[in-house]
Short mmCIF file of C-alpha atoms in Angstrom, two decimals:
data_model
loop_
_atom_site.label_atom_id
_atom_site.label_comp_id
_atom_site.label_asym_id
_atom_site.label_seq_id
_atom_site.Cartn_x
_atom_site.Cartn_y
_atom_site.Cartn_z
CA MET X 1 8.17 -48.59 18.08
CA ASN X 2 6.93 -46.82 21.20
CA GLY X 3 4.27 -44.13 20.85
CA ILE X 4 5.18 -40.48 21.18
CA ILE X 5 5.42 -39.06 24.72
CA ASP X 6 2.67 -36.50 25.16
CA LEU X 7 3.86 -33.10 26.37
CA SER X 8 1.49 -31.47 28.82
CA ALA X 9 1.14 -27.71 29.00
CA PHE X 10 3.21 -27.74 32.20
CA ARG X 11 6.09 -29.56 30.49
CA VAL X 12 6.03 -27.10 27.62
CA VAL X 13 6.23 -24.24 30.14
CA LEU X 14 9.33 -25.89 31.61
CA ALA X 15 11.02 -25.44 28.22
CA TYR X 16 10.85 -21.67 28.73
CA LEU X 17 13.82 -22.11 31.05
CA PHE X 18 15.97 -21.90 27.91
CA VAL X 19 14.49 -18.49 27.14
CA ILE X 20 15.28 -17.35 30.67
CA ILE X 21 18.88 -18.53 30.23
CA VAL X 22 19.21 -16.46 27.06
CA LEU X 23 17.70 -13.43 28.80
CA VAL X 24 20.20 -13.76 31.64
CA ILE X 25 23.11 -13.99 29.20
CA VAL X 26 22.11 -10.92 27.16
CA ARG X 27 21.45 -8.95 30.37
CA ILE X 28 24.87 -9.82 31.80
CA ARG X 29 26.58 -9.02 28.50
CA GLY X 30 24.70 -5.72 28.18
CA ILE X 31 23.09 -6.71 24.87
CA ASN X 32 19.80 -4.89 24.37
CA ARG X 33 17.72 -7.81 23.14
CA GLU X 34 15.47 -8.67 26.08
CA LYS X 35 12.25 -7.23 24.64
CA GLU X 36 12.88 -8.80 21.24
CA ILE X 37 13.55 -12.23 22.75
CA VAL X 38 10.43 -12.12 24.94
CA PHE X 39 8.25 -10.82 22.11
CA SER X 40 9.56 -13.41 19.64
CA SER X 41 9.04 -16.24 22.12
CA LEU X 42 5.48 -15.23 22.96
CA ARG X 43 4.58 -14.54 19.34
CA MET X 44 5.96 -17.90 18.22
CA THR X 45 3.99 -19.66 20.96
CA LEU X 46 0.70 -17.98 20.07
CA GLN X 47 1.22 -18.47 16.32
CA LEU X 48 1.99 -22.17 16.71
CA ILE X 49 -0.95 -22.78 19.05
CA LEU X 50 -3.30 -21.06 16.61
CA THR X 51 -1.78 -22.94 13.67
CA GLY X 52 -2.14 -26.23 15.52
CA TYR X 53 -5.87 -25.80 16.07
CA ILE X 54 -6.38 -24.68 12.47
CA LEU X 55 -4.49 -27.69 11.13
CA VAL X 56 -6.53 -30.07 13.28
CA TYR X 57 -9.65 -28.84 11.47
CA VAL X 58 -7.97 -28.76 8.04
CA PHE X 59 -6.63 -32.30 8.37
CA ARG X 60 -9.95 -33.63 9.65
CA TYR X 61 -11.98 -32.04 6.83
CA PRO X 62 -9.69 -31.96 3.75
CA ASN X 63 -10.84 -29.55 1.06
CA PRO X 64 -8.98 -28.50 -2.11
CA PHE X 65 -10.05 -24.86 -1.75
CA ILE X 66 -8.86 -24.66 1.86
CA THR X 67 -5.58 -26.35 0.98
CA GLY X 68 -5.12 -23.99 -1.97
CA GLY X 69 -5.95 -21.00 0.23
CA ILE X 70 -3.33 -22.00 2.78
CA ILE X 71 -0.67 -22.37 0.09
CA PHE X 72 -1.65 -18.97 -1.32
CA LEU X 73 -1.28 -17.37 2.12
CA MET X 74 2.14 -19.00 2.53
CA GLU X 75 3.29 -17.64 -0.82
CA ALA X 76 1.85 -14.19 -0.14
CA PHE X 77 3.47 -13.96 3.29
CA SER X 78 6.84 -15.09 1.95
CA VAL X 79 6.73 -12.44 -0.78
CA TYR X 80 5.65 -9.81 1.76
CA THR X 81 8.56 -10.80 4.02
CA ILE X 82 11.01 -10.37 1.15
CA PHE X 83 9.56 -6.97 0.24
CA LYS X 84 9.74 -5.87 3.86
CA LYS X 85 13.34 -6.99 4.22
CA PHE X 86 14.40 -4.99 1.16
CA LYS X 87 12.06 -2.05 1.68
CA GLY X 88 13.05 0.83 -0.58
CA LYS X 89 15.64 -1.25 -2.46
CA LEU X 90 13.42 -3.13 -4.93
CA SER X 91 12.09 -1.58 -8.11
CA ALA X 92 8.53 -2.32 -9.22
CA SER X 93 9.90 -4.58 -11.95
CA LEU X 94 12.08 -6.52 -9.54
CA LYS X 95 9.11 -6.99 -7.19
CA LYS X 96 7.17 -8.58 -10.05
CA VAL X 97 10.12 -10.86 -10.71
CA VAL X 98 10.14 -11.96 -7.05
CA VAL X 99 6.43 -12.84 -7.22
CA ILE X 100 6.89 -14.81 -10.45
CA SER X 101 9.99 -16.68 -9.32
CA MET X 102 8.54 -17.61 -5.92
CA SER X 103 5.25 -18.77 -7.42
CA VAL X 104 6.62 -20.72 -10.38
CA GLY X 105 9.65 -22.17 -8.62
CA THR X 106 7.99 -23.37 -5.43
CA LEU X 107 4.64 -24.52 -6.86
CA SER X 108 6.18 -26.52 -9.71
CA CYS X 109 8.56 -28.32 -7.33
CA LEU X 110 5.78 -28.84 -4.76
CA LEU X 111 3.39 -30.39 -7.27
CA TYR X 112 6.09 -32.62 -8.74
CA PHE X 113 7.18 -33.78 -5.28
CA LEU X 114 3.69 -34.56 -4.03
CA LEU X 115 2.11 -35.94 -7.19
CA VAL X 116 5.07 -37.76 -8.74
CA VAL X 117 7.47 -38.62 -5.91
CA VAL X 118 5.11 -39.18 -2.95
CA ARG X 119 1.90 -39.70 -4.98
CA ILE X 120 -0.55 -38.54 -2.33
CA THR X 121 -4.26 -39.37 -2.46
CA PRO X 122 -6.30 -37.25 -2.74
CA TRP X 123 -3.99 -34.83 -4.55
CA TYR X 124 -4.89 -31.97 -2.17
CA ASN X 125 -4.28 -33.98 1.02
CA PRO X 126 -3.39 -31.19 3.50
CA GLN X 127 -1.48 -33.54 5.80
CA TYR X 128 1.26 -33.66 3.15
CA PHE X 129 0.57 -30.50 1.18
CA VAL X 130 0.81 -27.98 4.01
CA PRO X 131 4.01 -29.05 5.87
CA ILE X 132 5.96 -29.84 2.70
CA ALA X 133 4.85 -26.58 1.09
CA GLY X 134 6.06 -24.78 4.20
CA MET X 135 9.51 -26.32 3.90
CA LEU X 136 9.85 -25.60 0.18
CA ILE X 137 8.50 -22.06 0.38
CA GLY X 138 10.45 -21.19 3.52
CA ASN X 139 13.79 -22.35 2.14
CA SER X 140 13.09 -20.73 -1.24
CA MET X 141 12.30 -17.45 0.51
CA THR X 142 15.70 -17.60 2.22
CA GLY X 143 17.39 -18.40 -1.09
CA ILE X 144 15.63 -15.53 -2.88
CA SER X 145 16.58 -13.13 -0.07
CA LEU X 146 20.24 -14.12 -0.31
CA GLY X 147 20.05 -13.88 -4.10
CA ILE X 148 18.53 -10.39 -4.13
CA LYS X 149 21.07 -9.13 -1.58
CA SER X 150 23.97 -10.50 -3.59
CA LEU X 151 22.54 -9.30 -6.92
CA ILE X 152 22.03 -5.73 -5.70
CA GLU X 153 25.48 -5.64 -4.13
CA GLY X 154 27.06 -7.05 -7.29
CA MET X 155 25.31 -4.59 -9.59
CA THR X 156 26.39 -1.75 -7.28
CA THR X 157 30.00 -2.65 -6.60
CA GLN X 158 30.69 -3.91 -10.13
CA LYS X 159 28.77 -1.21 -11.95
CA ALA X 160 31.89 0.14 -13.63
CA LEU X 161 32.86 -3.30 -14.93
CA VAL X 162 29.37 -3.90 -16.32
CA GLU X 163 29.34 -0.51 -18.07
CA GLU X 164 32.79 -1.16 -19.49
CA ALA X 165 31.63 -4.50 -20.88
CA LEU X 166 28.57 -2.82 -22.44
CA ILE X 167 30.79 -0.18 -24.06
CA LEU X 168 32.92 -2.94 -25.58
CA GLY X 169 29.79 -4.44 -27.16
CA ALA X 170 28.74 -7.07 -24.65
CA THR X 171 25.06 -7.77 -24.13
CA PRO X 172 23.56 -7.26 -20.64
CA GLN X 173 23.47 -11.04 -20.22
CA VAL X 174 27.18 -11.39 -20.93
CA ALA X 175 28.09 -8.28 -18.92
CA THR X 176 26.36 -9.60 -15.82
CA ARG X 177 27.26 -13.29 -16.17
CA SER X 178 29.85 -13.31 -13.37
CA ILE X 179 27.48 -11.46 -11.02
CA ILE X 180 24.65 -13.89 -11.74
CA ASN X 181 26.89 -16.92 -11.28
CA SER X 182 28.33 -15.70 -7.97
CA THR X 183 24.84 -14.72 -6.77
CA PHE X 184 23.40 -18.13 -7.61
CA ASP X 185 26.29 -19.81 -5.84
CA ALA X 186 25.80 -17.69 -2.70
CA ALA X 187 22.05 -18.36 -2.65
CA ILE X 188 22.19 -22.15 -2.85
CA LEU X 189 25.34 -22.65 -0.75
CA PRO X 190 23.52 -22.76 2.65
CA THR X 191 21.23 -25.52 1.36
CA ILE X 192 24.17 -27.53 0.06
CA GLN X 193 26.10 -27.09 3.31
CA SER X 194 23.12 -28.23 5.39
CA MET X 195 22.94 -31.41 3.30
CA VAL X 196 26.58 -32.22 4.04
CA GLY X 197 26.08 -32.39 7.81
CA MET X 198 22.78 -34.29 7.85
CA GLY X 199 22.87 -37.68 9.51
CA ILE X 200 26.29 -37.09 11.11
CA VAL X 201 26.33 -33.61 12.63
CA PHE X 202 22.58 -33.29 13.16
CA LEU X 203 19.21 -34.89 12.44
CA PRO X 204 16.95 -32.54 10.46
CA GLY X 205 13.61 -31.37 11.83
CA MET X 206 11.33 -33.40 9.58
CA MET X 207 13.17 -36.63 10.27
CA THR X 208 13.31 -35.93 14.02
CA GLY X 209 9.58 -35.20 14.12
CA GLN X 210 8.71 -38.42 12.32
CA ILE X 211 10.94 -40.52 14.57
CA LEU X 212 9.47 -38.92 17.70
CA SER X 213 5.98 -39.67 16.41
CA GLY X 214 6.84 -43.37 16.15
CA THR X 215 7.70 -43.62 12.46
CA SER X 216 10.40 -46.13 11.53
CA PRO X 217 13.80 -44.41 11.15
CA THR X 218 14.24 -45.94 7.70
CA THR X 219 10.93 -44.45 6.54
CA ALA X 220 11.85 -41.09 8.09
CA ILE X 221 15.22 -41.20 6.31
CA ALA X 222 13.57 -41.90 2.95
CA TYR X 223 11.26 -38.91 3.37
CA GLN X 224 14.13 -36.69 4.53
CA ILE X 225 16.31 -37.57 1.54
CA ALA X 226 13.45 -36.88 -0.85
CA ILE X 227 12.42 -33.60 0.78
CA MET X 228 15.99 -32.30 0.86
CA PHE X 229 16.31 -32.90 -2.87
CA GLY X 230 12.96 -31.15 -3.25
CA ILE X 231 14.20 -28.19 -1.21
CA LEU X 232 17.42 -28.03 -3.23
CA GLY X 233 15.44 -28.05 -6.46
CA ALA X 234 12.96 -25.43 -5.26
CA VAL X 235 15.69 -23.08 -4.03
CA ALA X 236 17.74 -23.48 -7.20
CA LEU X 237 14.74 -23.01 -9.49
CA THR X 238 13.34 -19.95 -7.71
CA VAL X 239 16.74 -18.28 -7.54
CA ILE X 240 17.68 -18.93 -11.18
CA ILE X 241 14.29 -17.66 -12.38
CA MET X 242 14.75 -14.55 -10.25
CA LEU X 243 18.25 -13.97 -11.62
CA GLN X 244 17.41 -14.64 -15.26
CA LEU X 245 14.50 -12.19 -15.10
CA GLY X 246 15.87 -9.91 -12.41
CA TYR X 247 19.09 -8.76 -14.02
CA ARG X 248 17.06 -7.22 -16.86
CA THR X 249 15.37 -4.86 -14.40
CA PHE X 250 18.68 -3.03 -14.04
CA PHE X 251 18.71 -2.13 -17.74
CA ASN X 252 16.46 0.01 -19.94
CA MET X 253 15.10 -0.89 -23.37
CA GLU X 254 18.33 0.33 -25.01
CA ASP X 255 20.40 -2.07 -22.83
CA GLN X 256 21.74 0.83 -20.82
CA LEU X 257 22.37 0.40 -17.12
CA TYR X 258 20.03 2.28 -14.78
CA GLU X 259 21.45 4.19 -11.85
CA VAL X 260 21.94 1.63 -9.09
#
């Protein structure tokens, strides 16, 4: 296997041609996105450069407290992003549910994947912990966001059906079963669909990165298969925890539906 081709700063700058192409297209089409595209591109560049230098230090001097701190920041930022996306739409109880589901779902899957499947040594090895945690937390955040959106919409549009079921004697769990099932399905569907096209339609980022770095394709494939199952499990677990705890936040102690 040949070593990875080093990209100089000049070569990276050449890649900004793609940004210029997008700017030209949106300008011609009259789409007011120029500032957002430029800001996003510059912010991404600065964030990744800063992250790169931080990770160089973290990988060189592994420490369980630093690794744990990074994972905590990832979790905190993902929760903050969810809150920001649904600003004004989440009750205090539902916010607590989001924190619990993200923490329990992602951390349990992360620890199982690293300590049982990969079996890293030492257990806090940041070279594995940080990038894999990023993939699990990032995909789970997307799943939770889709789940919350679908749950709120379902409880709003099907409010009359839920109340009718409650009047007929159904419990909140039974009354909301169809909403929870459809919400869970909508939240995990993107992950399932991405798995279908892998290896034929596209090569996923983790596998591509490993191959470019000189790793054997068969080793990269093994890691990609394992991590995709880990992502699927993390998304499914975080979403189902959120739904099983979240639907109760729409009801009071007397099993009556709050105003949605």
